[in-house]
mmCIF file of C-alpha atoms and ligand atoms in Angstrom:
data_model
loop_
_atom_site.group_PDB
_atom_site.id
_atom_site.type_symbol
_atom_site.label_atom_id
_atom_site.label_comp_id
_atom_site.label_asym_id
_atom_site.label_seq_id
_atom_site.Cartn_x
_atom_site.Cartn_y
_atom_site.Cartn_z
ATOM 1 C CA UNK N 17 -84.189 -51.008 -112.527
ATOM 2 C CA UNK N 18 -84.628 -47.691 -114.426
ATOM 3 C CA UNK N 19 -84.749 -44.644 -112.034
ATOM 4 C CA UNK N 20 -88.367 -42.934 -112.200
ATOM 5 C CA UNK N 21 -90.559 -40.746 -110.064
ATOM 6 C CA UNK N 22 -89.247 -37.758 -107.677
ATOM 7 C CA UNK N 23 -85.820 -36.322 -107.891
ATOM 8 C CA UNK N 24 -85.405 -37.203 -111.872
ATOM 9 C CA UNK N 25 -84.960 -34.378 -114.471
ATOM 10 C CA UNK N 26 -88.182 -35.672 -116.141
ATOM 11 C CA UNK N 27 -90.045 -34.523 -113.233
ATOM 12 C CA UNK N 28 -88.650 -30.938 -114.033
ATOM 13 C CA UNK N 29 -89.215 -31.571 -117.591
ATOM 14 C CA UNK N 30 -92.864 -32.353 -117.020
ATOM 15 C CA UNK N 31 -93.341 -28.706 -115.728
ATOM 16 C CA UNK N 32 -93.906 -26.989 -119.026
ATOM 17 C CA UNK N 33 -94.319 -23.423 -116.949
ATOM 18 C CA UNK N 34 -90.760 -23.190 -117.497
ATOM 19 C CA UNK N 35 -88.760 -22.736 -120.600
ATOM 20 C CA UNK N 36 -85.309 -24.679 -120.502
ATOM 21 C CA UNK N 37 -82.043 -24.636 -122.304
ATOM 22 C CA UNK N 38 -80.021 -27.677 -122.932
ATOM 23 C CA UNK N 39 -76.137 -27.255 -123.941
ATOM 24 C CA UNK N 40 -75.032 -30.154 -125.827
ATOM 25 C CA UNK N 41 -71.391 -30.747 -125.410
ATOM 26 C CA UNK N 42 -69.628 -32.799 -128.329
ATOM 27 C CA UNK N 43 -66.387 -34.689 -126.904
ATOM 28 C CA UNK N 44 -64.978 -33.884 -130.026
ATOM 29 C CA UNK N 45 -65.530 -30.307 -130.185
ATOM 30 C CA UNK N 46 -63.429 -29.242 -127.023
ATOM 31 C CA UNK N 47 -60.145 -30.097 -125.909
ATOM 32 C CA UNK N 48 -59.137 -30.191 -122.216
ATOM 33 C CA UNK N 49 -58.670 -26.233 -122.053
ATOM 34 C CA UNK N 50 -61.405 -25.476 -123.825
ATOM 35 C CA UNK N 51 -63.553 -27.838 -121.736
ATOM 36 C CA UNK N 52 -62.310 -26.388 -118.544
ATOM 37 C CA UNK N 53 -63.218 -22.699 -119.704
ATOM 38 C CA UNK N 54 -66.449 -24.183 -120.771
ATOM 39 C CA UNK N 55 -66.929 -25.631 -117.253
ATOM 40 C CA UNK N 56 -66.138 -22.012 -115.917
ATOM 41 C CA UNK N 57 -68.878 -20.675 -117.965
ATOM 42 C CA UNK N 58 -71.470 -23.011 -117.436
ATOM 43 C CA UNK N 59 -71.281 -22.702 -113.622
ATOM 44 C CA UNK N 60 -71.539 -18.740 -114.147
ATOM 45 C CA UNK N 61 -74.460 -19.136 -116.267
ATOM 46 C CA UNK N 62 -75.953 -22.635 -115.737
ATOM 47 C CA UNK N 63 -78.142 -24.341 -118.349
ATOM 48 C CA UNK N 64 -80.971 -26.547 -117.259
ATOM 49 C CA UNK N 65 -79.344 -29.861 -118.765
ATOM 50 C CA UNK N 66 -76.165 -30.891 -120.280
ATOM 51 C CA UNK N 67 -76.196 -33.502 -123.053
ATOM 52 C CA UNK N 68 -73.327 -35.398 -124.388
ATOM 53 C CA UNK N 69 -73.019 -37.447 -127.364
ATOM 54 C CA UNK N 70 -73.044 -37.247 -131.359
ATOM 55 C CA UNK N 71 -73.665 -39.027 -134.215
ATOM 56 C CA UNK N 72 -70.028 -40.276 -134.501
ATOM 57 C CA UNK N 73 -67.303 -39.695 -131.747
ATOM 58 C CA UNK N 74 -63.471 -40.140 -131.881
ATOM 59 C CA UNK N 75 -62.954 -39.008 -128.408
ATOM 60 C CA UNK N 76 -64.174 -41.106 -125.214
ATOM 61 C CA UNK N 77 -67.503 -40.073 -124.086
ATOM 62 C CA UNK N 78 -66.505 -40.870 -120.591
ATOM 63 C CA UNK N 79 -63.895 -38.102 -120.173
ATOM 64 C CA UNK N 80 -66.332 -35.495 -121.058
ATOM 65 C CA UNK N 81 -68.953 -36.658 -118.858
ATOM 66 C CA UNK N 82 -66.530 -37.452 -115.700
ATOM 67 C CA UNK N 83 -65.190 -33.641 -116.220
ATOM 68 C CA UNK N 84 -69.077 -32.311 -116.558
ATOM 69 C CA UNK N 85 -69.811 -34.190 -113.430
ATOM 70 C CA UNK N 86 -66.799 -33.388 -111.618
ATOM 71 C CA UNK N 87 -67.088 -29.531 -112.744
ATOM 72 C CA UNK N 88 -70.615 -28.722 -112.313
ATOM 73 C CA UNK N 89 -73.839 -29.598 -110.524
ATOM 74 C CA UNK N 90 -75.678 -29.866 -113.331
ATOM 75 C CA UNK N 91 -77.710 -33.150 -114.727
ATOM 76 C CA UNK N 92 -75.486 -34.861 -117.614
ATOM 77 C CA UNK N 93 -77.430 -36.839 -119.920
ATOM 78 C CA UNK N 94 -75.982 -39.009 -122.562
ATOM 79 C CA UNK N 95 -77.657 -37.954 -126.006
ATOM 80 C CA UNK N 96 -76.544 -41.303 -127.886
ATOM 81 C CA UNK N 97 -75.878 -41.362 -131.659
ATOM 82 C CA UNK N 98 -74.928 -44.870 -131.158
ATOM 83 C CA UNK N 99 -74.028 -47.860 -128.472
ATOM 84 C CA UNK N 100 -70.611 -47.019 -128.263
ATOM 85 C CA UNK N 101 -72.008 -43.858 -126.212
ATOM 86 C CA UNK N 102 -73.298 -45.573 -122.927
ATOM 87 C CA UNK N 103 -71.930 -44.645 -119.869
ATOM 88 C CA UNK N 104 -72.893 -45.417 -115.904
ATOM 89 C CA UNK N 105 -71.166 -42.048 -114.859
ATOM 90 C CA UNK N 106 -74.114 -39.953 -116.766
ATOM 91 C CA UNK N 107 -77.097 -38.823 -114.610
ATOM 92 C CA UNK N 108 -79.369 -40.109 -117.553
ATOM 93 C CA UNK N 109 -79.932 -40.965 -121.049
ATOM 94 C CA UNK N 110 -82.491 -39.559 -123.671
ATOM 95 C CA UNK N 111 -83.579 -42.836 -124.875
ATOM 96 C CA UNK N 112 -84.216 -41.853 -128.359
ATOM 97 C CA UNK N 113 -86.236 -43.408 -130.824
ATOM 98 C CA UNK N 114 -85.955 -42.137 -134.202
ATOM 99 C CA UNK N 115 -89.482 -42.332 -134.962
ATOM 100 C CA UNK N 116 -89.131 -39.909 -138.354
ATOM 101 C CA UNK N 117 -87.085 -42.909 -139.626
ATOM 102 C CA UNK N 118 -88.127 -46.109 -140.574
ATOM 103 C CA UNK N 119 -84.870 -47.908 -139.575
ATOM 104 C CA UNK N 120 -85.871 -50.788 -137.221
ATOM 105 C CA UNK N 121 -82.475 -50.663 -135.590
ATOM 106 C CA UNK N 122 -83.044 -47.074 -134.463
ATOM 107 C CA UNK N 123 -86.433 -47.603 -133.764
ATOM 108 C CA UNK N 124 -86.102 -50.543 -131.509
ATOM 109 C CA UNK N 125 -82.799 -52.297 -132.230
ATOM 110 C CA UNK N 126 -80.206 -50.693 -130.744
ATOM 111 C CA UNK N 127 -82.869 -50.076 -127.458
ATOM 112 C CA UNK N 128 -83.089 -53.883 -126.956
ATOM 113 C CA UNK N 129 -78.907 -53.990 -126.804
ATOM 114 C CA UNK N 130 -78.651 -51.258 -124.782
ATOM 115 C CA UNK N 131 -81.574 -52.197 -122.004
ATOM 116 C CA UNK N 132 -79.504 -54.756 -119.729
ATOM 117 C CA UNK N 133 -76.642 -52.097 -119.690
ATOM 118 C CA UNK N 134 -79.079 -49.341 -118.763
ATOM 119 C CA UNK N 135 -81.049 -51.606 -116.203
ATOM 120 C CA UNK N 136 -77.779 -52.294 -114.614
ATOM 121 C CA UNK N 137 -76.469 -48.992 -114.262
ATOM 122 C CA UNK N 138 -79.602 -47.506 -112.879
ATOM 123 C CA UNK N 139 -79.331 -44.252 -114.585
ATOM 124 C CA UNK N 140 -82.381 -42.273 -115.533
ATOM 125 C CA UNK N 141 -83.907 -43.214 -118.788
ATOM 126 C CA UNK N 142 -86.391 -40.520 -120.710
ATOM 127 C CA UNK N 143 -87.916 -42.389 -123.401
ATOM 128 C CA UNK N 144 -87.715 -39.997 -126.174
ATOM 129 C CA UNK N 145 -89.414 -39.674 -129.690
ATOM 130 C CA UNK N 146 -86.818 -38.226 -131.769
ATOM 131 C CA UNK N 147 -87.891 -36.583 -134.988
ATOM 132 C CA UNK N 148 -85.739 -35.449 -137.760
ATOM 133 C CA UNK N 149 -87.018 -32.427 -139.872
ATOM 134 C CA UNK N 150 -85.330 -32.073 -143.046
ATOM 135 C CA UNK N 151 -84.500 -28.545 -144.254
ATOM 136 C CA UNK N 152 -82.660 -29.261 -147.383
ATOM 137 C CA UNK N 153 -79.287 -30.654 -146.430
ATOM 138 C CA UNK N 154 -78.325 -33.969 -145.548
ATOM 139 C CA UNK N 155 -77.225 -34.099 -141.825
ATOM 140 C CA UNK N 156 -75.520 -36.688 -139.930
ATOM 141 C CA UNK N 157 -78.285 -38.093 -138.207
ATOM 142 C CA UNK N 158 -79.746 -38.718 -141.857
ATOM 143 C CA UNK N 159 -76.860 -40.395 -143.442
ATOM 144 C CA UNK N 160 -75.568 -42.263 -140.157
ATOM 145 C CA UNK N 161 -78.962 -43.367 -139.542
ATOM 146 C CA UNK N 162 -79.901 -44.526 -143.265
ATOM 147 C CA UNK N 163 -83.549 -42.691 -142.587
ATOM 148 C CA UNK N 164 -85.017 -39.967 -144.552
ATOM 149 C CA UNK N 165 -86.173 -36.857 -142.402
ATOM 150 C CA UNK N 166 -89.641 -35.683 -142.398
ATOM 151 C CA UNK N 167 -90.043 -33.141 -145.226
ATOM 152 C CA UNK N 168 -90.042 -29.420 -143.576
ATOM 153 C CA UNK N 169 -93.121 -28.602 -145.674
ATOM 154 C CA UNK N 170 -95.259 -31.299 -144.610
ATOM 155 C CA UNK N 171 -96.389 -29.930 -141.221
ATOM 156 C CA UNK N 172 -99.131 -32.909 -141.224
ATOM 157 C CA UNK N 173 -96.839 -35.988 -141.372
ATOM 158 C CA UNK N 174 -94.817 -34.121 -138.621
ATOM 159 C CA UNK N 175 -97.776 -33.796 -136.142
ATOM 160 C CA UNK N 176 -99.195 -37.437 -136.922
ATOM 161 C CA UNK N 177 -95.656 -38.707 -136.192
ATOM 162 C CA UNK N 178 -95.814 -36.739 -132.679
ATOM 163 C CA UNK N 179 -99.389 -37.764 -131.908
ATOM 164 C CA UNK N 180 -97.888 -41.341 -132.641
ATOM 165 C CA UNK N 181 -95.409 -41.041 -130.270
ATOM 166 C CA UNK N 182 -97.352 -39.626 -127.787
ATOM 167 C CA UNK N 183 -99.766 -42.613 -127.987
ATOM 168 C CA UNK N 184 -96.762 -45.102 -127.897
ATOM 169 C CA UNK N 185 -96.271 -43.942 -124.447
ATOM 170 C CA UNK N 186 -93.016 -42.015 -125.061
ATOM 171 C CA UNK N 187 -92.174 -39.501 -122.458
ATOM 172 C CA UNK N 188 -90.804 -36.431 -124.376
ATOM 173 C CA UNK N 189 -90.281 -35.533 -128.078
ATOM 174 C CA UNK N 190 -87.065 -34.091 -129.794
ATOM 175 C CA UNK N 191 -87.471 -32.351 -132.968
ATOM 176 C CA UNK N 192 -83.952 -32.259 -134.289
ATOM 177 C CA UNK N 193 -83.079 -30.136 -137.663
ATOM 178 C CA UNK N 194 -79.560 -31.621 -137.584
ATOM 179 C CA UNK N 195 -76.073 -30.492 -135.728
ATOM 180 C CA UNK N 196 -75.100 -26.971 -137.286
ATOM 181 C CA UNK N 197 -78.095 -26.868 -139.642
ATOM 182 C CA UNK N 198 -78.421 -23.908 -141.530
ATOM 183 C CA UNK N 199 -81.870 -23.106 -140.160
ATOM 184 C CA UNK N 200 -83.412 -24.381 -136.808
ATOM 185 C CA UNK N 201 -86.652 -26.124 -137.303
ATOM 186 C CA UNK N 202 -89.666 -23.920 -138.566
ATOM 187 C CA UNK N 203 -91.723 -22.181 -135.937
ATOM 188 C CA UNK N 204 -94.912 -23.183 -137.985
ATOM 189 C CA UNK N 205 -94.019 -27.104 -137.549
ATOM 190 C CA UNK N 206 -93.582 -26.661 -133.735
ATOM 191 C CA UNK N 207 -96.892 -24.608 -133.393
ATOM 192 C CA UNK N 208 -98.695 -27.342 -135.234
ATOM 193 C CA UNK N 209 -97.207 -30.346 -133.153
ATOM 194 C CA UNK N 210 -97.431 -28.212 -129.938
ATOM 195 C CA UNK N 211 -101.401 -27.982 -130.399
ATOM 196 C CA UNK N 212 -101.770 -31.616 -131.102
ATOM 197 C CA UNK N 213 -99.942 -33.204 -128.183
ATOM 198 C CA UNK N 214 -98.864 -32.645 -124.578
ATOM 199 C CA UNK N 215 -95.639 -34.019 -124.309
ATOM 200 C CA UNK N 216 -92.430 -31.911 -123.251
ATOM 201 C CA UNK N 217 -91.023 -30.803 -126.733
ATOM 202 C CA UNK N 218 -87.301 -30.134 -127.210
ATOM 203 C CA UNK N 219 -86.391 -28.337 -130.441
ATOM 204 C CA UNK N 220 -82.326 -28.389 -131.333
ATOM 205 C CA UNK N 221 -80.406 -27.703 -134.341
ATOM 206 C CA UNK N 222 -78.953 -24.577 -135.750
ATOM 207 C CA UNK N 223 -79.719 -22.529 -133.059
ATOM 208 C CA UNK N 224 -77.319 -19.585 -132.931
ATOM 209 C CA UNK N 225 -78.896 -16.643 -131.312
ATOM 210 C CA UNK N 226 -81.543 -15.866 -128.516
ATOM 211 C CA UNK N 227 -83.567 -14.308 -131.098
ATOM 212 C CA UNK N 228 -84.259 -17.588 -132.686
ATOM 213 C CA UNK N 229 -84.610 -19.278 -129.222
ATOM 214 C CA UNK N 230 -87.351 -16.826 -128.418
ATOM 215 C CA UNK N 231 -89.216 -17.647 -131.698
ATOM 216 C CA UNK N 232 -88.995 -21.410 -130.772
ATOM 217 C CA UNK N 233 -90.110 -20.890 -127.278
ATOM 218 C CA UNK N 234 -93.063 -18.767 -128.344
ATOM 219 C CA UNK N 235 -94.013 -21.163 -131.020
ATOM 220 C CA UNK N 236 -94.258 -23.829 -128.103
ATOM 221 C CA UNK N 237 -90.931 -25.708 -127.722
ATOM 222 C CA UNK N 238 -90.222 -26.342 -123.841
ATOM 223 C CA UNK N 239 -86.535 -26.906 -124.280
ATOM 224 C CA UNK N 240 -84.019 -25.522 -126.914
ATOM 225 C CA UNK N 241 -80.746 -27.626 -127.167
ATOM 226 C CA UNK N 242 -77.813 -25.635 -128.634
ATOM 227 C CA UNK N 243 -74.251 -26.960 -129.437
ATOM 228 C CA UNK N 244 -72.110 -25.819 -132.190
ATOM 229 C CA UNK N 245 -73.083 -22.025 -131.602
ATOM 230 C CA UNK N 246 -71.868 -22.320 -127.811
ATOM 231 C CA UNK N 247 -68.874 -24.372 -129.395
ATOM 232 C CA UNK N 248 -67.646 -21.353 -131.341
ATOM 233 C CA UNK N 249 -68.731 -18.752 -129.080
ATOM 234 C CA UNK N 250 -68.354 -19.938 -125.307
ATOM 235 C CA UNK N 251 -69.862 -16.052 -124.555
ATOM 236 C CA UNK N 252 -73.211 -17.224 -125.937
ATOM 237 C CA UNK N 253 -74.093 -18.944 -122.633
ATOM 238 C CA UNK N 254 -74.553 -15.691 -120.876
ATOM 239 C CA UNK N 255 -77.038 -14.730 -123.303
ATOM 240 C CA UNK N 256 -78.910 -17.994 -123.383
ATOM 241 C CA UNK N 257 -79.137 -17.948 -119.597
ATOM 242 C CA UNK N 258 -80.622 -14.478 -119.578
ATOM 243 C CA UNK N 259 -83.438 -15.911 -121.589
ATOM 244 C CA UNK N 260 -84.799 -18.009 -118.657
HETATM 245 C C1 LIG M 832 -77.691 -31.551 -132.501
HETATM 246 O O1 LIG M 832 -79.801 -30.698 -131.977
HETATM 247 C C2 LIG M 832 -78.595 -30.470 -131.732
HETATM 248 O O2 LIG M 832 -77.901 -32.816 -132.634
HETATM 249 C C3 LIG M 832 -77.447 -29.223 -131.312
HETATM 250 O O3 LIG M 832 -77.329 -28.699 -132.732
HETATM 251 O O4 LIG M 832 -74.871 -28.231 -132.892
HETATM 252 O O5 LIG M 832 -76.630 -27.070 -134.504
HETATM 253 O O6 LIG M 832 -76.570 -26.581 -131.878
HETATM 254 P P1 LIG M 832 -76.463 -27.471 -132.907
#
């Protein structure tokens, strides 16, 4: 059975009066020592959510998930790049449907394969419309999923896609500029989408400073996701914590 209702992370996320910060931990981005140091920082300046995953992984996701579960009290969710990244040890999963693309495997195919496993594991499942927004550089998601992003200068397509996601019953949206993107998603696109839907809106990719985070929050993001920037400078965790 899929976990829903009280005491789920989604219950918190639905409360859009609070701005949230998620930290994306890439299992390939940390060794034992740097992960231990990261956990110390997380406990001092806790984000709201820990995401674990990536487009392609060389290290086993279970080791990172287990370390974060043992070392922190935060919800640990899978941010899956593919089916090899399922794990019963996580608290939940952003069940991503890549609605910006037209590859059936990433819209529904992988989900069918994952469903029995997720049903058995009982972890929380948050159905999430994942929208890749282009910014001029080919991203790992684009290449690995064999899909095109929504052009960054076509807010009307982004808005219609977000509306369709909400009408289809998805429970949250994630606007993705791509890991390590030179620019985060444009605030203008976030603003247009925010006006058209009421779902919780996460925004990630290329967020390197609290200034950018504030801009994205002001445009209507409910949660920002930071990965690379903290990997390079774990001290940033404190700065993002102070935003909340
Ligand atoms: C990538 O949105 C996440 O899928 C985070 O991106 O690593 O650029 O922060 P960054």
